[in-house]
Coordinates of C-alpha atoms and ligand atoms in Angstrom, one line a residue:
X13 CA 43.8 61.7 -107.2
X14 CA 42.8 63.1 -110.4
X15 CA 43.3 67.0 -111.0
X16 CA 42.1 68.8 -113.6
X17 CA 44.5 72.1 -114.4
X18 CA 43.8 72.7 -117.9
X19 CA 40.8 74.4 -118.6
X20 CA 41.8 77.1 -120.6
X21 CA 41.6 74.0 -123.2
X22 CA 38.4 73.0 -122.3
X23 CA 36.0 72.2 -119.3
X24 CA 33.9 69.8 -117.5
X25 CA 30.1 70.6 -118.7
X26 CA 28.2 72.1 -115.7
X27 CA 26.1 69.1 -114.8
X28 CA 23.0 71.0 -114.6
X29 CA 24.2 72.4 -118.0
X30 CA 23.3 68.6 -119.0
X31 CA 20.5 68.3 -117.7
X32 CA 18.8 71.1 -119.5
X33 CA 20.4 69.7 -122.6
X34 CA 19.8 66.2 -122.3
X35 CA 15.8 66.1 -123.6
X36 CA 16.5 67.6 -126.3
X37 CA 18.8 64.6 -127.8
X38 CA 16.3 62.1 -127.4
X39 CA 13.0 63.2 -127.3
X40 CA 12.4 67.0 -129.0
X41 CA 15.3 66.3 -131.5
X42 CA 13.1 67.8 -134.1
X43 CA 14.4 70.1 -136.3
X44 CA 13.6 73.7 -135.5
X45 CA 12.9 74.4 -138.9
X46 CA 10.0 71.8 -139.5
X47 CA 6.6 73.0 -139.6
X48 CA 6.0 70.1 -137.3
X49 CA 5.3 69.8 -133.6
X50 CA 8.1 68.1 -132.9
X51 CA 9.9 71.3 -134.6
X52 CA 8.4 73.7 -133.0
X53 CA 8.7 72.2 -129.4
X54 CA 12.1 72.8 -129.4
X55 CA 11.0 76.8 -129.8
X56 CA 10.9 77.9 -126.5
X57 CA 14.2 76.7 -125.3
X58 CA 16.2 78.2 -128.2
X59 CA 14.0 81.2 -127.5
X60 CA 15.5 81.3 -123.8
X61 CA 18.8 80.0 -124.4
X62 CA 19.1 83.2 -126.9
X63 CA 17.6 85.3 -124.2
X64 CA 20.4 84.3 -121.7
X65 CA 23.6 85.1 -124.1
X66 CA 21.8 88.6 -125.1
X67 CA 21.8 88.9 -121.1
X68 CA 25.1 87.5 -120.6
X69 CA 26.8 89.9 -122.6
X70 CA 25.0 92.5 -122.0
X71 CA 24.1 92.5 -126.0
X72 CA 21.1 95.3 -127.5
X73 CA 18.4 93.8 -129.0
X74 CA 19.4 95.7 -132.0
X75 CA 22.6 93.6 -132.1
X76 CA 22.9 90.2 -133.7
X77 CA 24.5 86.8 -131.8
X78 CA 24.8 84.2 -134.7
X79 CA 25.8 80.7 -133.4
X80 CA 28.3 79.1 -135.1
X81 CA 30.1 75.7 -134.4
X82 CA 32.9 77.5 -132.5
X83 CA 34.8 80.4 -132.0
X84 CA 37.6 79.4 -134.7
X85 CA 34.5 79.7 -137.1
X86 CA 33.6 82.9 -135.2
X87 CA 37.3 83.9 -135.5
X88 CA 37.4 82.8 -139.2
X89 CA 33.9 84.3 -140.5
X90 CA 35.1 87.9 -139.1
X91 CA 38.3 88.1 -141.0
X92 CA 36.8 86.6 -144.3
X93 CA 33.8 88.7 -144.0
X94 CA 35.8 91.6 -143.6
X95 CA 37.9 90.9 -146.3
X96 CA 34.6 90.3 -148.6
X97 CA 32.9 93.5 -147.4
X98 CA 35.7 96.0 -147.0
X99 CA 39.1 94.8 -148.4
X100 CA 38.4 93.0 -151.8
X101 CA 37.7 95.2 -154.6
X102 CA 37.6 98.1 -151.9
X103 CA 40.1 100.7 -151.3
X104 CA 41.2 99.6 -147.5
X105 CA 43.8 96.6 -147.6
X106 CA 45.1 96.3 -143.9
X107 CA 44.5 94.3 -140.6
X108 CA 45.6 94.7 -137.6
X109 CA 46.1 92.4 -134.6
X110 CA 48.6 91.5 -132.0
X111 CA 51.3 89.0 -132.0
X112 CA 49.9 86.6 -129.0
X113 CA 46.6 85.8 -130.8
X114 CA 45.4 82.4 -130.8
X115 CA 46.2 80.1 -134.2
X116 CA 42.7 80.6 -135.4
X117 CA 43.2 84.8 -135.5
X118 CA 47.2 84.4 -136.7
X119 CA 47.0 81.4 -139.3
X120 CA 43.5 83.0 -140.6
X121 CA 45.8 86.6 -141.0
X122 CA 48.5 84.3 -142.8
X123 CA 45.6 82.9 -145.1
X124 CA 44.5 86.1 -146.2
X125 CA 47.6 87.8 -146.4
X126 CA 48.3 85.0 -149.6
X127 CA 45.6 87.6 -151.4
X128 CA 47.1 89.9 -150.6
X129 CA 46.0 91.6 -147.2
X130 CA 48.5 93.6 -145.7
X131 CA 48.6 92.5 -141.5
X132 CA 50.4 94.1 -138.7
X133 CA 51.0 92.1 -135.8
X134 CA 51.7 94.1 -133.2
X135 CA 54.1 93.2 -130.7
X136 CA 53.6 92.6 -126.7
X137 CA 55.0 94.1 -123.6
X138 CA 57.1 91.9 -120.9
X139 CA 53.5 91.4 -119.3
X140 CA 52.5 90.0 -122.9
X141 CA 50.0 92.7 -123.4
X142 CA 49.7 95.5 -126.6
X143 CA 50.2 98.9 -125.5
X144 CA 47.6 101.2 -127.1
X145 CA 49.6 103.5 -128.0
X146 CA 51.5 101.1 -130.8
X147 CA 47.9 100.5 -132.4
X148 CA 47.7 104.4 -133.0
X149 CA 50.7 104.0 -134.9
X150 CA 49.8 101.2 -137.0
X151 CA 45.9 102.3 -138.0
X152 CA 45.7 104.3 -141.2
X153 CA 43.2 105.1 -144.0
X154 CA 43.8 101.2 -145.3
X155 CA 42.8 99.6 -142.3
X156 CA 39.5 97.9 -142.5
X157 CA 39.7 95.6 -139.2
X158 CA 41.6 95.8 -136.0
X159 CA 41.6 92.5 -134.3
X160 CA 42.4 91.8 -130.5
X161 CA 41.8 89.4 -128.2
X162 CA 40.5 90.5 -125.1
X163 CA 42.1 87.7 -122.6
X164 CA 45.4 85.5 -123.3
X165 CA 44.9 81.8 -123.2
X166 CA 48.3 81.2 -122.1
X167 CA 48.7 83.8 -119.4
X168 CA 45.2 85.2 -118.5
X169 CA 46.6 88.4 -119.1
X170 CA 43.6 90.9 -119.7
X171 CA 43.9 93.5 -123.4
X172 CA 42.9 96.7 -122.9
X173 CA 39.6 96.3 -124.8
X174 CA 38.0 99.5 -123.8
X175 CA 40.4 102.0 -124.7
X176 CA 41.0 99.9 -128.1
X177 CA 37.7 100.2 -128.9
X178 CA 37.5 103.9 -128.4
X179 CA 40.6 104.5 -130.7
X180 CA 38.9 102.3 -133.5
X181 CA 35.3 104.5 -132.8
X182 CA 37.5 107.0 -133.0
X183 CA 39.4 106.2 -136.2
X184 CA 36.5 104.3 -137.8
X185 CA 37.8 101.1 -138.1
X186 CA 36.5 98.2 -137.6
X187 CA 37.1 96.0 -134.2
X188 CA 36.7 92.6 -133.7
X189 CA 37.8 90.7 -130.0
X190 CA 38.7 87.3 -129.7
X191 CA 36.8 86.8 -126.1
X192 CA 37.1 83.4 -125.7
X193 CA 39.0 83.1 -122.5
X194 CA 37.0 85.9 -121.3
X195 CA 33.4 85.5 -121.3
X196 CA 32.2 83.9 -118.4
X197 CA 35.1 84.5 -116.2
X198 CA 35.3 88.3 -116.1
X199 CA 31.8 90.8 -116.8
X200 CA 31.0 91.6 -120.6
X201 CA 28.9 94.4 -120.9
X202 CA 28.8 95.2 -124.8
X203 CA 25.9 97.9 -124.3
X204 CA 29.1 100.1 -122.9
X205 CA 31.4 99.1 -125.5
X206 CA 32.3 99.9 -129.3
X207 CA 32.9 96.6 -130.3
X208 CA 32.1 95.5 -133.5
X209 CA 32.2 91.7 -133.3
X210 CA 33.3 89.5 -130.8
X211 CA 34.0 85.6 -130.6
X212 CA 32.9 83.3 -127.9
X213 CA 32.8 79.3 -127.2
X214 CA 30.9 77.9 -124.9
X215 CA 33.6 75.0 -123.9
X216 CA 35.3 77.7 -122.4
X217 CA 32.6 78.6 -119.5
X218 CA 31.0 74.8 -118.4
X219 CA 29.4 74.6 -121.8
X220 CA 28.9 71.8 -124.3
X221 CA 31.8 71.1 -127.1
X222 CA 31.3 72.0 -131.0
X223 CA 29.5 75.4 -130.3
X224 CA 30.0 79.3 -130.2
X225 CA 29.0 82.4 -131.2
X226 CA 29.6 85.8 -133.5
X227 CA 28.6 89.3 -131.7
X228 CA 27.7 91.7 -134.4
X229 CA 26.7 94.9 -133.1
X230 CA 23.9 97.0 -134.8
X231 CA 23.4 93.9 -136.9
X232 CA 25.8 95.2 -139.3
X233 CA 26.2 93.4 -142.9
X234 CA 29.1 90.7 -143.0
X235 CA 29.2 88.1 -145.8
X236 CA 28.6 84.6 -144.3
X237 CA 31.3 81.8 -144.2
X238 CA 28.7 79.1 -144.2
X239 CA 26.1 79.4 -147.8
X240 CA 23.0 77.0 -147.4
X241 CA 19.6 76.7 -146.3
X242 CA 19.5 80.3 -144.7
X243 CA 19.4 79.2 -140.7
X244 CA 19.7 82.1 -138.8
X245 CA 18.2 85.0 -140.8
X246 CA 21.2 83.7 -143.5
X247 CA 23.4 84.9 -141.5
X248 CA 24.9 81.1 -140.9
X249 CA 23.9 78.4 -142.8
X250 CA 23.4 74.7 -141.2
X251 CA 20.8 72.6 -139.3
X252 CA 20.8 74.1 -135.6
X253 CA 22.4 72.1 -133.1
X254 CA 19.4 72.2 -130.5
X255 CA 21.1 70.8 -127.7
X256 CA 24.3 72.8 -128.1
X257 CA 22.5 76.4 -127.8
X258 CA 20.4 75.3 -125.2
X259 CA 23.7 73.8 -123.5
X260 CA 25.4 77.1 -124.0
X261 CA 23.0 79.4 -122.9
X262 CA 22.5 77.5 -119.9
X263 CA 26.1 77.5 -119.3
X264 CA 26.8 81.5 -120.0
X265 CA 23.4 82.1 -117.8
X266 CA 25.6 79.6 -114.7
X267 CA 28.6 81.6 -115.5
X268 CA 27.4 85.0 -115.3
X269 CA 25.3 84.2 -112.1
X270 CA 28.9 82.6 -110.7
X271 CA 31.3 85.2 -111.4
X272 CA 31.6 86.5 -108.0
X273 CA 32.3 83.2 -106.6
X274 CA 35.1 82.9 -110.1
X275 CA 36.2 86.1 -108.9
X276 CA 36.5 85.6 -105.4
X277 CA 37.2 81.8 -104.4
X278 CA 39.0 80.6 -108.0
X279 CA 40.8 83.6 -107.7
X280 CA 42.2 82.9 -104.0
X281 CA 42.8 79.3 -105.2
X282 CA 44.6 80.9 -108.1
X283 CA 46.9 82.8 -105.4
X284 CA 47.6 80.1 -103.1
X285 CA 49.0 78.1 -105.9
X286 CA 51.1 80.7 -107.0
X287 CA 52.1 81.9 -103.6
X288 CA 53.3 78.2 -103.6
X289 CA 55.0 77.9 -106.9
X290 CA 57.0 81.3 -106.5
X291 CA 58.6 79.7 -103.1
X292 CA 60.2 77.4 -105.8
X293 CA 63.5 78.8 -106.9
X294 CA 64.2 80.1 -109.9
X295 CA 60.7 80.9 -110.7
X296 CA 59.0 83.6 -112.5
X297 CA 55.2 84.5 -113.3
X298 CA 54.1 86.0 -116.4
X299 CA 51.7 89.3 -115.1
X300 CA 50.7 90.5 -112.1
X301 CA 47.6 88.7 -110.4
X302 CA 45.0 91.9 -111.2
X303 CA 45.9 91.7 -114.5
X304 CA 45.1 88.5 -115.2
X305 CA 41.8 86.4 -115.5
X306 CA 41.1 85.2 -112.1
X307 CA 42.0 81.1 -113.1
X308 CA 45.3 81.3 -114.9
X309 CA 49.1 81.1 -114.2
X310 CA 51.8 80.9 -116.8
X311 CA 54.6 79.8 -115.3
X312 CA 58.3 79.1 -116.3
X313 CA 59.8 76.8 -113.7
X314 CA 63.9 77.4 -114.9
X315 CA 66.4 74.4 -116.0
X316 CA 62.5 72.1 -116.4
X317 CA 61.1 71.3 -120.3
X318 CA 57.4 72.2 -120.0
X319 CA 56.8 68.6 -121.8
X320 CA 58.7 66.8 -119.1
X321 CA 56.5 68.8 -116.4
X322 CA 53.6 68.0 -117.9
X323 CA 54.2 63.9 -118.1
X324 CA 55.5 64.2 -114.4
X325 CA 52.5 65.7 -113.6
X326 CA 50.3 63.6 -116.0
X327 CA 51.6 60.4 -113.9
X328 CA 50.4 61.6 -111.0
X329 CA 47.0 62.4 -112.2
X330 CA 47.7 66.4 -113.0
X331 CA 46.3 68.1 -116.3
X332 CA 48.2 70.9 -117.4
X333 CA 49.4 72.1 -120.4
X334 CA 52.6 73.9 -122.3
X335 CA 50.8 76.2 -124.6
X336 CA 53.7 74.3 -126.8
X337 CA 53.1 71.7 -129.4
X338 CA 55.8 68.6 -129.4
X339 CA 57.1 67.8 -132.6
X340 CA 58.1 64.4 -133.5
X341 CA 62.4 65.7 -132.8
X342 CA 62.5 69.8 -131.6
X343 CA 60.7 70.9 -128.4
X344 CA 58.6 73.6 -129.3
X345 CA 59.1 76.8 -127.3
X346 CA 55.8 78.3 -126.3
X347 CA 54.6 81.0 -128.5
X348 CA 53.6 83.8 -126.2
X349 CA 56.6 83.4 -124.4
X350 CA 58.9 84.5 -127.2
X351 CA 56.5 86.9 -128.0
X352 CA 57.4 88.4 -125.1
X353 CA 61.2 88.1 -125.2
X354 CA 61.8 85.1 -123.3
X355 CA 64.9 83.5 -124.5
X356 CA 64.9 80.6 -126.2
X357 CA 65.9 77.9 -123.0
X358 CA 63.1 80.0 -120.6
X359 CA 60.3 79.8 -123.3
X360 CA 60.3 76.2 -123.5
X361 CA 59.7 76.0 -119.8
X362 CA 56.3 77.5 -119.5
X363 CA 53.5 75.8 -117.8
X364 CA 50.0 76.8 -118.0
X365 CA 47.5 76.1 -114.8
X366 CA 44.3 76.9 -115.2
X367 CA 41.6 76.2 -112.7
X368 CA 37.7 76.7 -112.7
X369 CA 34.8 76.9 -110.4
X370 CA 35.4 73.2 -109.6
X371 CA 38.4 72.9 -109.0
X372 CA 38.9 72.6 -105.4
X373 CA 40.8 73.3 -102.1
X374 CA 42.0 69.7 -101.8
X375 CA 43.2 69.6 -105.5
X376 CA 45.2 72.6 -105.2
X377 CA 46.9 71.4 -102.0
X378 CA 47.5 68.0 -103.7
X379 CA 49.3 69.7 -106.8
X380 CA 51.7 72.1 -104.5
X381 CA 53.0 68.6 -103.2
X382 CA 53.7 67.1 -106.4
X383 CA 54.5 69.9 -107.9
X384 CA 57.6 70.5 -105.5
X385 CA 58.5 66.8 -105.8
X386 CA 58.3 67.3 -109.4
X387 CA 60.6 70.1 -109.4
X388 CA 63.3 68.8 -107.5
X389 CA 63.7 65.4 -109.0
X390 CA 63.9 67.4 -112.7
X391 CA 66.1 69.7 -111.5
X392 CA 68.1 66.7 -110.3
X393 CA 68.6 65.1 -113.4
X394 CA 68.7 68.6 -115.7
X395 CA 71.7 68.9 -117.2
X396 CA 70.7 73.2 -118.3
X397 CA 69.8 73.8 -114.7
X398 CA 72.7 72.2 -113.0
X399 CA 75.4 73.6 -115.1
X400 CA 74.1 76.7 -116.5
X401 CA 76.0 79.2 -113.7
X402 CA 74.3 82.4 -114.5
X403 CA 70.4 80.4 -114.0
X404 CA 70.0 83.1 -110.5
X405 CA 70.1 86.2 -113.2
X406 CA 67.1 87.2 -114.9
X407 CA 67.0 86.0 -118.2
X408 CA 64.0 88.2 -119.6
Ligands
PLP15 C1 41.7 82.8 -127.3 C2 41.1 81.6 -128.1 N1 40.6 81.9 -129.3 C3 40.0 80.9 -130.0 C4 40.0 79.6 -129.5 C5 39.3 78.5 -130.3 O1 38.1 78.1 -129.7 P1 37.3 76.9 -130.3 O2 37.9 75.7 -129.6 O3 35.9 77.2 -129.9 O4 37.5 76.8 -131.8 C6 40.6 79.3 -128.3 C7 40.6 77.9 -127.8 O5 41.5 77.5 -127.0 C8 41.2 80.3 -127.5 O6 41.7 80.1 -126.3

């Protein structure tokens, strides 16, 4: 049996998500900006695919989505076009963001902070989560941008995006939120929120590969990553990908129209699995359940390298992941749980499940068995979990 666990990485495209894709490869590949027929006959589908990710998020029509090729170019353009607009030659300096973002938030704040950008990454609770009351600290006449995520990818575990954005309305800065692990698995309804800009992938929800998207409310200026031909009102230079927007609308439309079912049955799946995994010893669960996006579990399984889960569970046909990367000699630990306080031997334990509307019943019940198997023979043959004598004590 084959199980796919891991789709905070990615996820299987919604098949009717191809199909309203698929035409447009082979026979209306024009390009939308000919003057030709076979231009404009791609029109009407953009048209709707735009209509169904102003819907989906709940965007005005006053507001601008910009595709781009992904949300690290999303992520990317925000930060660079803030620091073109607002920081260089300008009298504000600082950004603000938490210590748990994904790579393409933190290694973009590393980039600019090389000319000279001052960033504060805040730190996380146990549950991996800011508290606001830190960012109130932290903002100050220099701060141009305050960028959050508003879901975890490694634990699921929901930001407080509303009352973030009120305290940057309030303070008039800038916000930006990384919403990749959150659209299409919990609502987005930006008419009701003061967010500035926020990042989105369609990968993430059933969508094609190689395509995302910028919110930018009020249509507000921001210098463009991407100089060129003047696509999208110049907002984003480069041929359209046809299929991809079509593919992505299509998929944010499914997603939407799905997240009761997301909410309700990948959410009990969710709970079974952990119910099942915390009868293990030894066990612990980042976040509580409601806190969480309905699909994920980050889990650290004591005395058991997350790498040598994830090839257990690999050879018997289970894709999960680590949220660590294996270098060639040293075990990486996985970021988010240091950022939380983990010690060193409990961070490199994490496992990361994450489930979708198609994963089902059967899978689930399949993965508690090998799981549990998994568990004992590691433990078996672990030298840290057999001799470590204080392993029942909490280590956090
Ligand atoms: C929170 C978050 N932000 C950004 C990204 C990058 O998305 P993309 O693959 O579209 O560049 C990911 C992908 O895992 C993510 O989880």
């Amino acid at each position: 049996m084959r199980v796919y666990l891991d789709n905070n990485a990615t996820t299987i495209v919604d098949p009717k998500v191809f199909a309203q894709m698929e035409p447009y490869f082979v026979q209306m590949y024009g390009n939308p900006n000919s003057l030709h027929d076979f231009g404009s006959e791609t029109h009407p589908a953009l048209r709707k695919a735009m209509d169904q990710l102003y819907c989906g998020l709940n965007a005005d029509d006053k507001d601008d989505i910009v595709i781009t090729s992904c949300a690290t170019e999303s992520n990317n353009w925000v930060l660079k076009g803030v620091y073109y607009d607002h920081i260089l030659g300008k009298d504000k300096d600082h950004i603000i963001t938490s210590e748990v973002e994904h790579p393409a938030i933190i290694s973009t704040c590393k980039f600019l902070e090389t000319l000279g950008v001052k960033v504060t990454y805040l730190p996380v609770n146990e549950k991996g989560i800011i508290e606001t009351h830190t960012l109130k600290n932290f903002i100050t006449e220099k701060t141009a941008l305050v960028t959050i995520m508003w879901a975890n990818n490694e634990t699921g575990m929901l930001f407080p995006i509303e009352e973030i954005s009120k305290i940057c309305k309030e303070t008039g800065v800038l916000f930006h939120s990384d919403a990749v692990q959150a659209v299409g698995k919990i609502p987005i309804d930006l008419k009701k929120l003061d967010i500035d800009f926020l990042s989105f992938s369609a990968h993430k929800f059933h969508g094609p590969k190689g395509i995302g998207g910028l919110y930018i409310k009020d249509s507000q200026p921001l210098t463009p990553l991407f100089h060129g031909g003047e696509h999208m009102g110049g907002r984003r230079s480069g041929t359209l990908d046809v299929p991809g927007i079509i593919g992505m609308g299509e998929a944010l439309e499914l997603a939407v129209h799905n997240l009761d079912f997301e909410n309700n049955n990948v959410r009990k799946l969710r709970d079974k699995l952990e119910d099942e995994v915390l009868k293990l010893d030894d066990v612990f669960v980042v976040g509580s359940r409601d806190e969480r996006t309905p699909n994920t579990i980050l889990v650290s399984v004591k005395g058991i390298e997350g790498e040598a889960m994830l090839w257990d569970l690999n050879k018997n046909g289970i894709a999960a992941s680590t949220g660590s990367a294996c270098a060639s000699e040293d075990l990486e630990s996985n970021p988010v749980m240091e950022a939380i306080g983990a010690e060193a031997d409990l961070a490199h334990t994490a496992l990361r499940l994450s489930l979708s509307r198609f994963t089902t019943q059967e899978e689930i019940d399949y993965t508690v068995v090998i799981l549990n198997d998994a568990v004992k023979r590691l433990r078996a043959i672990s030298s840290t979990y057999s001799y470590a004598p204080d392993w029942h004590d909490s280590k956090l």
